[in-house]
């Protein structure tokens, strides 16, 4: 049986206008710094990797996996992007994914887009970066430390990002702190296990095929196109598998339903490809696959184009 992909991010209505505007300001400042740092420091040969990761994370987020208690989780991707690219490029990758999801697929509200960027592209990325570098160093840079550090970074990044959402809900007056924060942390501590396992699997695949991408002191062989082609094919494969996503609500939706504030969510102002189902296709599975492939291609182009255009304008 095929299922349509469930919307995953904070919808409009969950956060107050004040909190939403504050999150926009903070996110814009961090994204602006990230653009400046990436334009200055990133080797242009790494630009394709940004696009590939954006496409793979977008497609991976469409595959909700079932968690106990009638809920589901999905990949956030902050840890794997940070480990492969560093924190500033990872901020741009996650910002691209979250923005395209909101603007084209109506996954997450427009007013709260700044909050969704903050939670995943800022909190998720920098928590993952700090935890990975710390744990990898504690393990004395042993080869297995890549996997241990990756799992821990992925798990903690999910939990801390969920705590940020809980705090935003509390400050907005949507749900009391003693309800929203423990509920978000509890369900996402389970979802984080899935995030950690996916991250370890991705690191294992990369370490087997292109270990130079995990060596921060080594110069990666960016002339090799296999990794880019393979990454895009993986994104397409994930999009093809997206109709098999769990039909259960994701962690935030589950908490909102259980704690009684799901009904305050607002409908999107417009619809382009709502709920990751391509309009005009009668077969829902094919409509979901088409939406996934189109979305992966869009984020690939946007992730590369944003940096490339900015660099070109400065020359």
mmCIF file of C-alpha atoms in Angstrom:
data_model
loop_
_atom_site.group_PDB
_atom_site.id
_atom_site.type_symbol
_atom_site.label_atom_id
_atom_site.label_comp_id
_atom_site.label_asym_id
_atom_site.label_seq_id
_atom_site.Cartn_x
_atom_site.Cartn_y
_atom_site.Cartn_z
ATOM 1 C CA UNK A 1 0.000 0.000 0.000
ATOM 2 C CA UNK A 2 1.290 3.453 -0.897
ATOM 3 C CA UNK A 3 1.014 6.520 1.291
ATOM 4 C CA UNK A 4 1.385 10.187 0.583
ATOM 5 C CA UNK A 5 4.174 11.948 2.402
ATOM 6 C CA UNK A 6 3.069 13.753 5.541
ATOM 7 C CA UNK A 7 3.972 17.438 6.066
ATOM 8 C CA UNK A 8 6.681 17.611 8.708
ATOM 9 C CA UNK A 9 7.648 21.133 9.756
ATOM 10 C CA UNK A 10 6.109 23.823 11.982
ATOM 11 C CA UNK A 11 2.966 25.214 10.307
ATOM 12 C CA UNK A 12 1.742 28.783 10.612
ATOM 13 C CA UNK A 13 -0.388 29.238 13.689
ATOM 14 C CA UNK A 14 1.806 27.271 16.084
ATOM 15 C CA UNK A 15 4.104 30.213 16.900
ATOM 16 C CA UNK A 16 3.296 33.799 17.806
ATOM 17 C CA UNK A 17 4.076 36.595 15.378
ATOM 18 C CA UNK A 18 6.725 37.972 17.745
ATOM 19 C CA UNK A 19 8.568 34.661 18.009
ATOM 20 C CA UNK A 20 8.277 34.111 14.255
ATOM 21 C CA UNK A 21 9.758 37.511 13.435
ATOM 22 C CA UNK A 22 12.577 37.029 15.961
ATOM 23 C CA UNK A 23 13.439 33.667 14.417
ATOM 24 C CA UNK A 24 13.453 35.250 10.951
ATOM 25 C CA UNK A 25 15.927 37.907 12.112
ATOM 26 C CA UNK A 26 18.278 35.405 13.747
ATOM 27 C CA UNK A 27 18.112 33.017 10.783
ATOM 28 C CA UNK A 28 18.739 35.757 8.217
ATOM 29 C CA UNK A 29 21.795 36.937 10.144
ATOM 30 C CA UNK A 30 23.244 33.420 10.363
ATOM 31 C CA UNK A 31 22.481 32.611 6.717
ATOM 32 C CA UNK A 32 24.083 35.911 5.680
ATOM 33 C CA UNK A 33 27.234 35.014 7.612
ATOM 34 C CA UNK A 34 27.177 31.539 6.069
ATOM 35 C CA UNK A 35 26.993 32.998 2.554
ATOM 36 C CA UNK A 36 29.926 35.271 3.295
ATOM 37 C CA UNK A 37 32.018 32.475 4.779
ATOM 38 C CA UNK A 38 31.233 30.004 2.009
ATOM 39 C CA UNK A 39 31.975 32.562 -0.715
ATOM 40 C CA UNK A 40 35.299 33.269 0.922
ATOM 41 C CA UNK A 41 36.444 29.830 2.045
ATOM 42 C CA UNK A 42 34.712 27.071 0.083
ATOM 43 C CA UNK A 43 36.645 25.446 -2.745
ATOM 44 C CA UNK A 44 34.519 25.736 -5.891
ATOM 45 C CA UNK A 45 35.139 22.057 -6.548
ATOM 46 C CA UNK A 46 32.993 21.338 -3.484
ATOM 47 C CA UNK A 47 29.958 23.120 -4.900
ATOM 48 C CA UNK A 48 28.585 19.954 -6.541
ATOM 49 C CA UNK A 49 28.720 18.200 -3.158
ATOM 50 C CA UNK A 50 26.498 20.916 -1.676
ATOM 51 C CA UNK A 51 23.949 20.310 -4.415
ATOM 52 C CA UNK A 52 24.117 16.527 -4.088
ATOM 53 C CA UNK A 53 23.680 16.667 -0.325
ATOM 54 C CA UNK A 54 20.756 19.084 -0.624
ATOM 55 C CA UNK A 55 19.037 16.753 -3.110
ATOM 56 C CA UNK A 56 19.701 13.632 -1.037
ATOM 57 C CA UNK A 57 18.544 15.260 2.216
ATOM 58 C CA UNK A 58 15.390 16.583 0.566
ATOM 59 C CA UNK A 59 14.530 13.146 -0.813
ATOM 60 C CA UNK A 60 15.535 11.445 2.437
ATOM 61 C CA UNK A 61 13.213 13.681 4.433
ATOM 62 C CA UNK A 62 10.291 12.397 2.374
ATOM 63 C CA UNK A 63 10.829 8.896 3.767
ATOM 64 C CA UNK A 64 9.199 8.986 7.175
ATOM 65 C CA UNK A 65 10.017 5.910 9.263
ATOM 66 C CA UNK A 66 7.638 4.482 11.853
ATOM 67 C CA UNK A 67 8.398 5.034 15.537
ATOM 68 C CA UNK A 68 6.583 3.359 18.421
ATOM 69 C CA UNK A 69 3.349 4.878 19.652
ATOM 70 C CA UNK A 70 1.752 5.557 16.274
ATOM 71 C CA UNK A 71 4.137 8.279 15.177
ATOM 72 C CA UNK A 72 6.932 8.627 12.643
ATOM 73 C CA UNK A 73 10.232 10.395 12.193
ATOM 74 C CA UNK A 74 12.267 11.598 9.281
ATOM 75 C CA UNK A 75 15.849 12.455 8.464
ATOM 76 C CA UNK A 76 16.951 15.971 9.373
ATOM 77 C CA UNK A 77 20.370 15.637 7.738
ATOM 78 C CA UNK A 78 22.195 18.319 9.707
ATOM 79 C CA UNK A 79 24.850 15.925 10.996
ATOM 80 C CA UNK A 80 25.786 14.317 7.679
ATOM 81 C CA UNK A 81 25.891 17.706 5.916
ATOM 82 C CA UNK A 82 28.069 19.176 8.659
ATOM 83 C CA UNK A 83 30.469 16.234 8.746
ATOM 84 C CA UNK A 84 31.020 16.316 4.981
ATOM 85 C CA UNK A 85 31.019 20.067 4.340
ATOM 86 C CA UNK A 86 31.609 21.889 7.612
ATOM 87 C CA UNK A 87 29.064 24.041 9.448
ATOM 88 C CA UNK A 88 28.719 27.074 7.166
ATOM 89 C CA UNK A 89 28.055 25.206 3.900
ATOM 90 C CA UNK A 90 25.751 22.879 5.854
ATOM 91 C CA UNK A 91 23.720 25.896 7.004
ATOM 92 C CA UNK A 92 23.124 26.828 3.353
ATOM 93 C CA UNK A 93 22.274 23.241 2.375
ATOM 94 C CA UNK A 94 19.651 22.862 5.122
ATOM 95 C CA UNK A 95 18.313 26.383 4.501
ATOM 96 C CA UNK A 96 17.817 25.509 0.836
ATOM 97 C CA UNK A 97 15.988 22.286 1.663
ATOM 98 C CA UNK A 98 13.699 23.841 4.282
ATOM 99 C CA UNK A 99 12.930 26.888 2.118
ATOM 100 C CA UNK A 100 12.023 24.863 -0.975
ATOM 101 C CA UNK A 101 9.839 22.608 1.160
ATOM 102 C CA UNK A 102 7.893 25.610 2.458
ATOM 103 C CA UNK A 103 7.700 27.673 -0.736
ATOM 104 C CA UNK A 104 6.876 24.926 -3.236
ATOM 105 C CA UNK A 105 5.571 21.955 -1.250
ATOM 106 C CA UNK A 106 3.732 23.853 1.521
ATOM 107 C CA UNK A 107 5.623 21.863 4.158
ATOM 108 C CA UNK A 108 5.904 24.363 7.005
ATOM 109 C CA UNK A 109 4.416 27.838 7.123
ATOM 110 C CA UNK A 110 5.823 30.983 5.529
ATOM 111 C CA UNK A 111 5.625 33.149 8.645
ATOM 112 C CA UNK A 112 7.399 30.453 10.669
ATOM 113 C CA UNK A 113 9.928 29.619 7.941
ATOM 114 C CA UNK A 114 12.570 31.516 9.904
ATOM 115 C CA UNK A 115 11.917 29.229 12.883
ATOM 116 C CA UNK A 116 12.143 26.077 10.787
ATOM 117 C CA UNK A 117 15.439 27.300 9.317
ATOM 118 C CA UNK A 118 16.701 28.184 12.786
ATOM 119 C CA UNK A 119 15.819 24.793 14.270
ATOM 120 C CA UNK A 120 17.292 22.640 11.499
ATOM 121 C CA UNK A 121 19.861 24.766 9.662
ATOM 122 C CA UNK A 122 21.246 26.648 12.663
ATOM 123 C CA UNK A 123 20.623 24.675 15.861
ATOM 124 C CA UNK A 124 20.847 21.272 14.163
ATOM 125 C CA UNK A 125 23.991 22.118 12.226
ATOM 126 C CA UNK A 126 26.031 23.763 14.974
ATOM 127 C CA UNK A 127 25.051 21.227 17.619
ATOM 128 C CA UNK A 128 26.037 18.428 15.237
ATOM 129 C CA UNK A 129 29.332 20.165 14.410
ATOM 130 C CA UNK A 130 30.283 20.700 18.050
ATOM 131 C CA UNK A 131 29.309 17.186 19.145
ATOM 132 C CA UNK A 132 30.987 15.457 16.189
ATOM 133 C CA UNK A 133 34.285 17.313 16.537
ATOM 134 C CA UNK A 134 34.277 16.804 20.311
ATOM 135 C CA UNK A 135 33.446 13.091 20.293
ATOM 136 C CA UNK A 136 35.719 12.352 17.339
ATOM 137 C CA UNK A 137 38.555 14.037 19.232
ATOM 138 C CA UNK A 138 37.762 12.079 22.402
ATOM 139 C CA UNK A 139 38.046 8.875 20.399
ATOM 140 C CA UNK A 140 41.526 10.050 19.341
ATOM 141 C CA UNK A 141 40.508 10.197 15.693
ATOM 142 C CA UNK A 142 40.254 6.414 15.389
ATOM 143 C CA UNK A 143 38.530 5.146 12.257
ATOM 144 C CA UNK A 144 35.510 3.871 14.214
ATOM 145 C CA UNK A 145 35.263 7.277 15.848
ATOM 146 C CA UNK A 146 33.716 8.545 12.616
ATOM 147 C CA UNK A 147 30.710 6.302 13.166
ATOM 148 C CA UNK A 148 30.444 6.813 16.919
ATOM 149 C CA UNK A 149 30.793 10.561 16.532
ATOM 150 C CA UNK A 150 28.345 10.617 13.634
ATOM 151 C CA UNK A 151 25.688 8.676 15.540
ATOM 152 C CA UNK A 152 26.005 10.777 18.695
ATOM 153 C CA UNK A 153 26.044 14.041 16.732
ATOM 154 C CA UNK A 154 22.963 13.032 14.749
ATOM 155 C CA UNK A 155 21.040 11.909 17.843
ATOM 156 C CA UNK A 156 21.863 14.979 19.926
ATOM 157 C CA UNK A 157 21.180 17.376 17.033
ATOM 158 C CA UNK A 158 17.665 15.942 16.645
ATOM 159 C CA UNK A 159 16.928 16.141 20.382
ATOM 160 C CA UNK A 160 18.283 19.680 20.822
ATOM 161 C CA UNK A 161 16.434 20.911 17.721
ATOM 162 C CA UNK A 162 13.219 19.453 19.161
ATOM 163 C CA UNK A 163 13.910 21.247 22.442
ATOM 164 C CA UNK A 164 14.207 24.484 20.465
ATOM 165 C CA UNK A 165 10.784 23.824 18.950
ATOM 166 C CA UNK A 166 9.348 23.091 22.397
ATOM 167 C CA UNK A 167 10.778 26.335 23.740
ATOM 168 C CA UNK A 168 9.347 28.301 20.814
ATOM 169 C CA UNK A 169 5.925 26.752 21.432
ATOM 170 C CA UNK A 170 6.179 27.692 25.105
ATOM 171 C CA UNK A 171 7.232 31.306 24.498
ATOM 172 C CA UNK A 172 4.426 31.621 21.934
ATOM 173 C CA UNK A 173 1.890 30.514 24.540
ATOM 174 C CA UNK A 174 0.899 27.495 22.448
ATOM 175 C CA UNK A 175 1.720 24.908 25.094
ATOM 176 C CA UNK A 176 3.160 25.121 28.635
ATOM 177 C CA UNK A 177 6.865 24.367 29.092
ATOM 178 C CA UNK A 178 6.190 21.353 31.311
ATOM 179 C CA UNK A 179 4.135 19.814 28.504
ATOM 180 C CA UNK A 180 5.676 20.904 25.199
ATOM 181 C CA UNK A 181 9.366 20.492 26.021
ATOM 182 C CA UNK A 182 9.256 16.994 27.627
ATOM 183 C CA UNK A 183 6.864 15.749 24.931
ATOM 184 C CA UNK A 184 9.060 17.005 22.080
ATOM 185 C CA UNK A 185 12.251 15.696 23.696
ATOM 186 C CA UNK A 186 10.714 12.319 24.519
ATOM 187 C CA UNK A 187 9.460 11.422 21.050
ATOM 188 C CA UNK A 188 12.489 12.903 19.300
ATOM 189 C CA UNK A 189 14.892 10.954 21.476
ATOM 190 C CA UNK A 190 13.441 7.912 19.726
ATOM 191 C CA UNK A 191 13.420 9.557 16.304
ATOM 192 C CA UNK A 192 17.054 10.527 16.895
ATOM 193 C CA UNK A 193 18.004 6.843 16.976
ATOM 194 C CA UNK A 194 16.751 6.519 13.416
ATOM 195 C CA UNK A 195 18.627 9.681 12.439
ATOM 196 C CA UNK A 196 21.790 8.265 13.985
ATOM 197 C CA UNK A 197 21.492 4.935 12.187
ATOM 198 C CA UNK A 198 20.873 6.635 8.840
ATOM 199 C CA UNK A 199 23.875 8.885 9.416
ATOM 200 C CA UNK A 200 26.109 5.936 10.288
ATOM 201 C CA UNK A 201 24.932 4.102 7.174
ATOM 202 C CA UNK A 202 25.685 7.113 4.984
ATOM 203 C CA UNK A 203 29.118 7.553 6.576
ATOM 204 C CA UNK A 204 29.858 3.863 6.043
ATOM 205 C CA UNK A 205 28.969 4.111 2.359
ATOM 206 C CA UNK A 206 31.070 7.237 1.928
ATOM 207 C CA UNK A 207 33.998 5.805 3.887
ATOM 208 C CA UNK A 208 33.965 2.749 1.633
ATOM 209 C CA UNK A 209 33.749 4.606 -1.680
ATOM 210 C CA UNK A 210 35.324 8.007 -1.016
ATOM 211 C CA UNK A 211 37.144 8.075 2.359
ATOM 212 C CA UNK A 212 38.940 11.282 1.358
ATOM 213 C CA UNK A 213 35.651 13.168 1.865
ATOM 214 C CA UNK A 214 35.863 12.365 5.574
ATOM 215 C CA UNK A 215 39.466 13.458 5.979
ATOM 216 C CA UNK A 216 39.332 17.104 6.943
ATOM 217 C CA UNK A 217 43.095 17.485 6.584
ATOM 218 C CA UNK A 218 43.286 15.898 3.157
ATOM 219 C CA UNK A 219 42.567 17.473 -0.184
ATOM 220 C CA UNK A 220 39.522 15.706 -1.623
ATOM 221 C CA UNK A 221 39.632 14.442 -5.167
ATOM 222 C CA UNK A 222 36.848 16.605 -6.462
ATOM 223 C CA UNK A 223 37.606 15.805 -10.100
ATOM 224 C CA UNK A 224 36.067 12.364 -9.560
ATOM 225 C CA UNK A 225 32.458 12.634 -10.735
ATOM 226 C CA UNK A 226 31.379 9.249 -9.379
ATOM 227 C CA UNK A 227 30.365 10.629 -6.016
ATOM 228 C CA UNK A 228 28.198 13.364 -7.547
ATOM 229 C CA UNK A 229 26.488 11.045 -9.995
ATOM 230 C CA UNK A 230 26.021 8.416 -7.300
ATOM 231 C CA UNK A 231 24.605 10.999 -4.919
ATOM 232 C CA UNK A 232 22.059 12.238 -7.427
ATOM 233 C CA UNK A 233 21.053 8.682 -8.295
ATOM 234 C CA UNK A 234 20.603 8.027 -4.569
ATOM 235 C CA UNK A 235 18.360 11.088 -4.306
ATOM 236 C CA UNK A 236 16.261 9.823 -7.223
ATOM 237 C CA UNK A 237 16.055 6.366 -5.619
ATOM 238 C CA UNK A 238 14.857 7.877 -2.338
ATOM 239 C CA UNK A 239 12.244 9.862 -4.242
ATOM 240 C CA UNK A 240 11.065 6.682 -5.966
ATOM 241 C CA UNK A 241 10.739 5.002 -2.574
ATOM 242 C CA UNK A 242 8.933 7.978 -1.008
ATOM 243 C CA UNK A 243 5.405 6.548 -1.483
ATOM 244 C CA UNK A 244 6.397 3.887 1.052
ATOM 245 C CA UNK A 245 6.817 6.511 3.778
ATOM 246 C CA UNK A 246 5.044 5.889 7.062
ATOM 247 C CA UNK A 247 1.492 7.219 7.172
ATOM 248 C CA UNK A 248 1.759 8.004 10.881
ATOM 249 C CA UNK A 249 2.096 11.663 11.939
ATOM 250 C CA UNK A 250 5.607 12.977 12.511
ATOM 251 C CA UNK A 251 6.882 13.891 15.963
ATOM 252 C CA UNK A 252 5.655 17.497 16.056
ATOM 253 C CA UNK A 253 2.237 16.654 14.622
ATOM 254 C CA UNK A 254 1.892 13.792 17.104
ATOM 255 C CA UNK A 255 2.736 16.068 20.039
ATOM 256 C CA UNK A 256 0.315 18.733 18.757
ATOM 257 C CA UNK A 257 -2.452 16.156 18.457
ATOM 258 C CA UNK A 258 -1.764 14.605 21.863
ATOM 259 C CA UNK A 259 -1.475 17.964 23.649
ATOM 260 C CA UNK A 260 -4.481 19.565 21.973
ATOM 261 C CA UNK A 261 -3.094 22.359 19.797
ATOM 262 C CA UNK A 262 -3.124 20.729 16.346
ATOM 263 C CA UNK A 263 -6.303 22.586 15.365
ATOM 264 C CA UNK A 264 -4.653 26.020 15.599
ATOM 265 C CA UNK A 265 -2.478 25.329 12.558
ATOM 266 C CA UNK A 266 -3.302 27.536 9.584
ATOM 267 C CA UNK A 267 -3.770 26.490 5.991
ATOM 268 C CA UNK A 268 -1.107 27.669 3.517
ATOM 269 C CA UNK A 269 -1.780 30.892 1.616
ATOM 270 C CA UNK A 270 -1.313 29.110 -1.719
ATOM 271 C CA UNK A 271 -0.635 25.645 -3.081
ATOM 272 C CA UNK A 272 1.869 24.558 -5.721
ATOM 273 C CA UNK A 273 2.733 20.938 -4.905
ATOM 274 C CA UNK A 274 0.993 20.447 -1.549
ATOM 275 C CA UNK A 275 1.797 17.406 0.602
ATOM 276 C CA UNK A 276 4.449 16.300 -1.927
ATOM 277 C CA UNK A 277 1.826 15.145 -4.437
ATOM 278 C CA UNK A 278 2.188 16.431 -7.991
ATOM 279 C CA UNK A 279 -1.113 17.885 -9.218
ATOM 280 C CA UNK A 280 -2.572 16.395 -12.372
ATOM 281 C CA UNK A 281 -1.421 12.801 -11.778
ATOM 282 C CA UNK A 282 -4.213 10.437 -10.821
ATOM 283 C CA UNK A 283 -1.893 7.772 -9.417
ATOM 284 C CA UNK A 284 -0.872 9.007 -5.965
ATOM 285 C CA UNK A 285 2.310 6.941 -5.858
ATOM 286 C CA UNK A 286 3.506 8.337 -9.197
ATOM 287 C CA UNK A 287 2.465 11.839 -8.128
ATOM 288 C CA UNK A 288 4.593 11.519 -4.982
ATOM 289 C CA UNK A 289 7.575 10.157 -6.912
ATOM 290 C CA UNK A 290 7.325 12.979 -9.460
ATOM 291 C CA UNK A 291 7.150 15.567 -6.690
ATOM 292 C CA UNK A 292 10.188 14.047 -5.001
ATOM 293 C CA UNK A 293 12.315 14.024 -8.142
ATOM 294 C CA UNK A 294 11.330 17.587 -9.041
ATOM 295 C CA UNK A 295 12.044 18.775 -5.504
ATOM 296 C CA UNK A 296 15.440 17.069 -5.418
ATOM 297 C CA UNK A 297 16.427 18.710 -8.703
ATOM 298 C CA UNK A 298 15.232 22.111 -7.503
ATOM 299 C CA UNK A 299 17.238 22.033 -4.280
ATOM 300 C CA UNK A 300 20.285 20.757 -6.183
ATOM 301 C CA UNK A 301 20.166 23.736 -8.531
ATOM 302 C CA UNK A 302 19.330 26.272 -5.806
ATOM 303 C CA UNK A 303 22.068 25.061 -3.455
ATOM 304 C CA UNK A 304 24.727 25.409 -6.147
ATOM 305 C CA UNK A 305 23.247 28.454 -7.852
ATOM 306 C CA UNK A 306 22.952 30.572 -4.706
ATOM 307 C CA UNK A 307 26.686 30.404 -4.033
ATOM 308 C CA UNK A 308 27.757 30.468 -7.689
ATOM 309 C CA UNK A 309 25.681 33.554 -8.542
ATOM 310 C CA UNK A 310 26.889 35.402 -5.459
ATOM 311 C CA UNK A 311 30.505 34.588 -6.304
ATOM 312 C CA UNK A 312 30.062 35.642 -9.924
ATOM 313 C CA UNK A 313 28.557 38.971 -8.866
ATOM 314 C CA UNK A 314 31.604 39.708 -6.748
ATOM 315 C CA UNK A 315 34.087 39.097 -9.575
#
